[in-house]
Amino acid sequence: MRFIKDIFKLLKETTWPTRKESWLDFKSIMEYTAFFVVMIYIFDQLIVSGLIRFINIF
């Protein structure tokens, strides 16, 4: 029973982010995700075009 009591105590002592901080974090995550999606797409297109050229040689 002490374990559960300690969990609630720890949760009360935790400093939770404000609404503004949460939105800033969410926005940052979306920006990083979009950046890496674009980078992976570009890399994928380069690989595919290179493979198609390589296949057309033979």
PDB file of N, CA and C in Angstrom:
ATOM      1  N   MET A   1       0.831  -1.184   0.000  1.00  0.00           N
ATOM      2  CA  MET A   1       0.000   0.000   0.000  1.00  0.00           C
ATOM      3  C   MET A   1       0.878   1.252   0.000  1.00  0.00           C
ATOM      4  N   ARG A   2       2.043   1.180   0.598  1.00  0.00           N
ATOM      5  CA  ARG A   2       2.937   2.334   0.660  1.00  0.00           C
ATOM      6  C   ARG A   2       3.410   2.728  -0.735  1.00  0.00           C
ATOM      7  N   PHE A   3       3.574   1.727  -1.592  1.00  0.00           N
ATOM      8  CA  PHE A   3       4.039   1.985  -2.946  1.00  0.00           C
ATOM      9  C   PHE A   3       3.072   2.907  -3.696  1.00  0.00           C
ATOM     10  N   ILE A   4       1.788   2.606  -3.625  1.00  0.00           N
ATOM     11  CA  ILE A   4       0.777   3.422  -4.315  1.00  0.00           C
ATOM     12  C   ILE A   4       0.720   4.821  -3.711  1.00  0.00           C
ATOM     13  N   LYS A   5       0.835   4.908  -2.423  1.00  0.00           N
ATOM     14  CA  LYS A   5       0.837   6.205  -1.752  1.00  0.00           C
ATOM     15  C   LYS A   5       2.041   7.031  -2.209  1.00  0.00           C
ATOM     16  N   ASP A   6       3.191   6.394  -2.339  1.00  0.00           N
ATOM     17  CA  ASP A   6       4.395   7.095  -2.812  1.00  0.00           C
ATOM     18  C   ASP A   6       4.248   7.557  -4.265  1.00  0.00           C
ATOM     19  N   ILE A   7       3.548   6.776  -5.068  1.00  0.00           N
ATOM     20  CA  ILE A   7       3.320   7.177  -6.456  1.00  0.00           C
ATOM     21  C   ILE A   7       2.505   8.468  -6.500  1.00  0.00           C
ATOM     22  N   PHE A   8       1.430   8.538  -5.742  1.00  0.00           N
ATOM     23  CA  PHE A   8       0.602   9.744  -5.732  1.00  0.00           C
ATOM     24  C   PHE A   8       1.368  10.938  -5.166  1.00  0.00           C
ATOM     25  N   LYS A   9       2.190  10.692  -4.183  1.00  0.00           N
ATOM     26  CA  LYS A   9       3.012  11.763  -3.630  1.00  0.00           C
ATOM     27  C   LYS A   9       3.972  12.298  -4.686  1.00  0.00           C
ATOM     28  N   LEU A  10       4.602  11.392  -5.409  1.00  0.00           N
ATOM     29  CA  LEU A  10       5.525  11.791  -6.467  1.00  0.00           C
ATOM     30  C   LEU A  10       4.808  12.566  -7.567  1.00  0.00           C
ATOM     31  N   LEU A  11       3.620  12.141  -7.942  1.00  0.00           N
ATOM     32  CA  LEU A  11       2.859  12.849  -8.972  1.00  0.00           C
ATOM     33  C   LEU A  11       2.472  14.255  -8.523  1.00  0.00           C
ATOM     34  N   LYS A  12       2.161  14.432  -7.256  1.00  0.00           N
ATOM     35  CA  LYS A  12       1.816  15.762  -6.746  1.00  0.00           C
ATOM     36  C   LYS A  12       3.032  16.683  -6.718  1.00  0.00           C
ATOM     37  N   GLU A  13       4.214  16.119  -6.493  1.00  0.00           N
ATOM     38  CA  GLU A  13       5.431  16.925  -6.432  1.00  0.00           C
ATOM     39  C   GLU A  13       6.020  17.227  -7.806  1.00  0.00           C
ATOM     40  N   THR A  14       5.512  16.554  -8.828  1.00  0.00           N
ATOM     41  CA  THR A  14       6.036  16.750 -10.186  1.00  0.00           C
ATOM     42  C   THR A  14       5.608  18.105 -10.719  1.00  0.00           C
ATOM     43  N   THR A  15       6.539  18.783 -11.382  1.00  0.00           N
ATOM     44  CA  THR A  15       6.218  20.047 -12.031  1.00  0.00           C
ATOM     45  C   THR A  15       5.749  19.740 -13.448  1.00  0.00           C
ATOM     46  N   TRP A  16       4.467  19.995 -13.700  1.00  0.00           N
ATOM     47  CA  TRP A  16       3.887  19.694 -14.998  1.00  0.00           C
ATOM     48  C   TRP A  16       3.991  20.929 -15.888  1.00  0.00           C
ATOM     49  N   PRO A  17       4.151  20.729 -17.196  1.00  0.00           N
ATOM     50  CA  PRO A  17       4.250  21.883 -18.091  1.00  0.00           C
ATOM     51  C   PRO A  17       2.915  22.634 -18.186  1.00  0.00           C
ATOM     52  N   THR A  18       3.038  23.917 -18.461  1.00  0.00           N
ATOM     53  CA  THR A  18       1.825  24.724 -18.643  1.00  0.00           C
ATOM     54  C   THR A  18       1.236  24.420 -20.015  1.00  0.00           C
ATOM     55  N   ARG A  19       0.046  24.959 -20.262  1.00  0.00           N
ATOM     56  CA  ARG A  19      -0.599  24.748 -21.546  1.00  0.00           C
ATOM     57  C   ARG A  19       0.263  25.318 -22.681  1.00  0.00           C
ATOM     58  N   LYS A  20       0.851  26.490 -22.452  1.00  0.00           N
ATOM     59  CA  LYS A  20       1.683  27.122 -23.466  1.00  0.00           C
ATOM     60  C   LYS A  20       2.924  26.276 -23.749  1.00  0.00           C
ATOM     61  N   GLU A  21       3.561  25.773 -22.706  1.00  0.00           N
ATOM     62  CA  GLU A  21       4.744  24.927 -22.880  1.00  0.00           C
ATOM     63  C   GLU A  21       4.391  23.634 -23.626  1.00  0.00           C
ATOM     64  N   SER A  22       3.217  23.085 -23.335  1.00  0.00           N
ATOM     65  CA  SER A  22       2.786  21.861 -24.008  1.00  0.00           C
ATOM     66  C   SER A  22       2.606  22.103 -25.505  1.00  0.00           C
ATOM     67  N   TRP A  23       2.000  23.237 -25.860  1.00  0.00           N
ATOM     68  CA  TRP A  23       1.813  23.542 -27.276  1.00  0.00           C
ATOM     69  C   TRP A  23       3.144  23.810 -27.970  1.00  0.00           C
ATOM     70  N   LEU A  24       4.075  24.454 -27.288  1.00  0.00           N
ATOM     71  CA  LEU A  24       5.392  24.683 -27.874  1.00  0.00           C
ATOM     72  C   LEU A  24       6.116  23.358 -28.124  1.00  0.00           C
ATOM     73  N   ASP A  25       6.008  22.446 -27.165  1.00  0.00           N
ATOM     74  CA  ASP A  25       6.618  21.122 -27.335  1.00  0.00           C
ATOM     75  C   ASP A  25       5.973  20.380 -28.504  1.00  0.00           C
ATOM     76  N   PHE A  26       4.640  20.432 -28.579  1.00  0.00           N
ATOM     77  CA  PHE A  26       3.918  19.765 -29.658  1.00  0.00           C
ATOM     78  C   PHE A  26       4.319  20.344 -31.007  1.00  0.00           C
ATOM     79  N   LYS A  27       4.412  21.669 -31.067  1.00  0.00           N
ATOM     80  CA  LYS A  27       4.802  22.336 -32.314  1.00  0.00           C
ATOM     81  C   LYS A  27       6.223  21.929 -32.724  1.00  0.00           C
ATOM     82  N   SER A  28       7.117  21.863 -31.761  1.00  0.00           N
ATOM     83  CA  SER A  28       8.494  21.451 -32.058  1.00  0.00           C
ATOM     84  C   SER A  28       8.533  20.022 -32.598  1.00  0.00           C
ATOM     85  N   ILE A  29       7.772  19.139 -32.007  1.00  0.00           N
ATOM     86  CA  ILE A  29       7.724  17.751 -32.461  1.00  0.00           C
ATOM     87  C   ILE A  29       7.197  17.674 -33.888  1.00  0.00           C
ATOM     88  N   MET A  30       6.158  18.449 -34.200  1.00  0.00           N
ATOM     89  CA  MET A  30       5.607  18.460 -35.554  1.00  0.00           C
ATOM     90  C   MET A  30       6.618  19.013 -36.564  1.00  0.00           C
ATOM     91  N   GLU A  31       7.370  20.040 -36.173  1.00  0.00           N
ATOM     92  CA  GLU A  31       8.377  20.608 -37.071  1.00  0.00           C
ATOM     93  C   GLU A  31       9.492  19.599 -37.353  1.00  0.00           C
ATOM     94  N   TYR A  32       9.988  18.945 -36.329  1.00  0.00           N
ATOM     95  CA  TYR A  32      11.027  17.931 -36.516  1.00  0.00           C
ATOM     96  C   TYR A  32      10.503  16.770 -37.367  1.00  0.00           C
ATOM     97  N   THR A  33       9.269  16.366 -37.129  1.00  0.00           N
ATOM     98  CA  THR A  33       8.680  15.284 -37.906  1.00  0.00           C
ATOM     99  C   THR A  33       8.583  15.668 -39.374  1.00  0.00           C
ATOM    100  N   ALA A  34       8.089  16.872 -39.644  1.00  0.00           N
ATOM    101  CA  ALA A  34       7.967  17.337 -41.031  1.00  0.00           C
ATOM    102  C   ALA A  34       9.340  17.407 -41.693  1.00  0.00           C
ATOM    103  N   PHE A  35      10.328  17.906 -40.992  1.00  0.00           N
ATOM    104  CA  PHE A  35      11.675  17.997 -41.536  1.00  0.00           C
ATOM    105  C   PHE A  35      12.201  16.624 -41.940  1.00  0.00           C
ATOM    106  N   PHE A  36      12.067  15.647 -41.045  1.00  0.00           N
ATOM    107  CA  PHE A  36      12.596  14.326 -41.344  1.00  0.00           C
ATOM    108  C   PHE A  36      11.775  13.606 -42.411  1.00  0.00           C
ATOM    109  N   VAL A  37      10.479  13.870 -42.489  1.00  0.00           N
ATOM    110  CA  VAL A  37       9.668  13.292 -43.556  1.00  0.00           C
ATOM    111  C   VAL A  37      10.169  13.805 -44.902  1.00  0.00           C
ATOM    112  N   VAL A  38      10.429  15.105 -44.997  1.00  0.00           N
ATOM    113  CA  VAL A  38      10.936  15.682 -46.244  1.00  0.00           C
ATOM    114  C   VAL A  38      12.312  15.103 -46.579  1.00  0.00           C
ATOM    115  N   MET A  39      13.189  15.006 -45.580  1.00  0.00           N
ATOM    116  CA  MET A  39      14.530  14.469 -45.831  1.00  0.00           C
ATOM    117  C   MET A  39      14.465  13.008 -46.298  1.00  0.00           C
ATOM    118  N   ILE A  40      13.633  12.207 -45.671  1.00  0.00           N
ATOM    119  CA  ILE A  40      13.497  10.804 -46.061  1.00  0.00           C
ATOM    120  C   ILE A  40      12.897  10.696 -47.454  1.00  0.00           C
ATOM    121  N   TYR A  41      11.919  11.553 -47.770  1.00  0.00           N
ATOM    122  CA  TYR A  41      11.320  11.547 -49.104  1.00  0.00           C
ATOM    123  C   TYR A  41      12.364  11.883 -50.171  1.00  0.00           C
ATOM    124  N   ILE A  42      13.155  12.914 -49.928  1.00  0.00           N
ATOM    125  CA  ILE A  42      14.200  13.300 -50.891  1.00  0.00           C
ATOM    126  C   ILE A  42      15.209  12.162 -51.060  1.00  0.00           C
ATOM    127  N   PHE A  43      15.648  11.595 -49.959  1.00  0.00           N
ATOM    128  CA  PHE A  43      16.605  10.487 -50.016  1.00  0.00           C
ATOM    129  C   PHE A  43      16.009   9.305 -50.778  1.00  0.00           C
ATOM    130  N   ASP A  44      14.739   9.002 -50.530  1.00  0.00           N
ATOM    131  CA  ASP A  44      14.064   7.905 -51.206  1.00  0.00           C
ATOM    132  C   ASP A  44      13.988   8.172 -52.708  1.00  0.00           C
ATOM    133  N   GLN A  45      13.665   9.393 -53.091  1.00  0.00           N
ATOM    134  CA  GLN A  45      13.587   9.728 -54.511  1.00  0.00           C
ATOM    135  C   GLN A  45      14.944   9.600 -55.186  1.00  0.00           C
ATOM    136  N   LEU A  46      15.992  10.003 -54.505  1.00  0.00           N
ATOM    137  CA  LEU A  46      17.338   9.857 -55.067  1.00  0.00           C
ATOM    138  C   LEU A  46      17.705   8.391 -55.255  1.00  0.00           C
ATOM    139  N   ILE A  47      17.379   7.572 -54.282  1.00  0.00           N
ATOM    140  CA  ILE A  47      17.676   6.138 -54.369  1.00  0.00           C
ATOM    141  C   ILE A  47      16.886   5.508 -55.511  1.00  0.00           C
ATOM    142  N   VAL A  48      15.595   5.811 -55.605  1.00  0.00           N
ATOM    143  CA  VAL A  48      14.749   5.213 -56.637  1.00  0.00           C
ATOM    144  C   VAL A  48      15.225   5.637 -58.023  1.00  0.00           C
ATOM    145  N   SER A  49      15.511   6.923 -58.206  1.00  0.00           N
ATOM    146  CA  SER A  49      15.961   7.374 -59.529  1.00  0.00           C
ATOM    147  C   SER A  49      17.308   6.749 -59.885  1.00  0.00           C
ATOM    148  N   GLY A  50      18.179   6.585 -58.921  1.00  0.00           N
ATOM    149  CA  GLY A  50      19.461   5.927 -59.165  1.00  0.00           C
ATOM    150  C   GLY A  50      19.293   4.472 -59.533  1.00  0.00           C
ATOM    151  N   LEU A  51      18.384   3.776 -58.869  1.00  0.00           N
ATOM    152  CA  LEU A  51      18.145   2.367 -59.182  1.00  0.00           C
ATOM    153  C   LEU A  51      17.533   2.212 -60.564  1.00  0.00           C
ATOM    154  N   ILE A  52      16.621   3.110 -60.930  1.00  0.00           N
ATOM    155  CA  ILE A  52      15.990   3.026 -62.244  1.00  0.00           C
ATOM    156  C   ILE A  52      17.037   3.257 -63.335  1.00  0.00           C
ATOM    157  N   ARG A  53      17.922   4.222 -63.141  1.00  0.00           N
ATOM    158  CA  ARG A  53      19.000   4.445 -64.111  1.00  0.00           C
ATOM    159  C   ARG A  53      19.909   3.214 -64.199  1.00  0.00           C
ATOM    160  N   PHE A  54      20.217   2.636 -63.067  1.00  0.00           N
ATOM    161  CA  PHE A  54      21.075   1.456 -63.037  1.00  0.00           C
ATOM    162  C   PHE A  54      20.427   0.282 -63.767  1.00  0.00           C
ATOM    163  N   ILE A  55      19.125   0.100 -63.562  1.00  0.00           N
ATOM    164  CA  ILE A  55      18.401  -1.009 -64.217  1.00  0.00           C
ATOM    165  C   ILE A  55      18.325  -0.756 -65.712  1.00  0.00           C
ATOM    166  N   ASN A  56      18.137   0.493 -66.121  1.00  0.00           N
ATOM    167  CA  ASN A  56      18.030   0.794 -67.550  1.00  0.00           C
ATOM    168  C   ASN A  56      19.352   0.600 -68.283  1.00  0.00           C
ATOM    169  N   ILE A  57      20.463   0.599 -67.573  1.00  0.00           N
ATOM    170  CA  ILE A  57      21.756   0.360 -68.199  1.00  0.00           C
ATOM    171  C   ILE A  57      21.797  -1.072 -68.733  1.00  0.00           C
ATOM    172  N   PHE A  58      21.232  -2.012 -67.996  1.00  0.00           N
ATOM    173  CA  PHE A  58      21.253  -3.413 -68.382  1.00  0.00           C
ATOM    174  C   PHE A  58      20.012  -3.675 -69.157  1.00  0.00           C
TER     175      PHE A  58
END
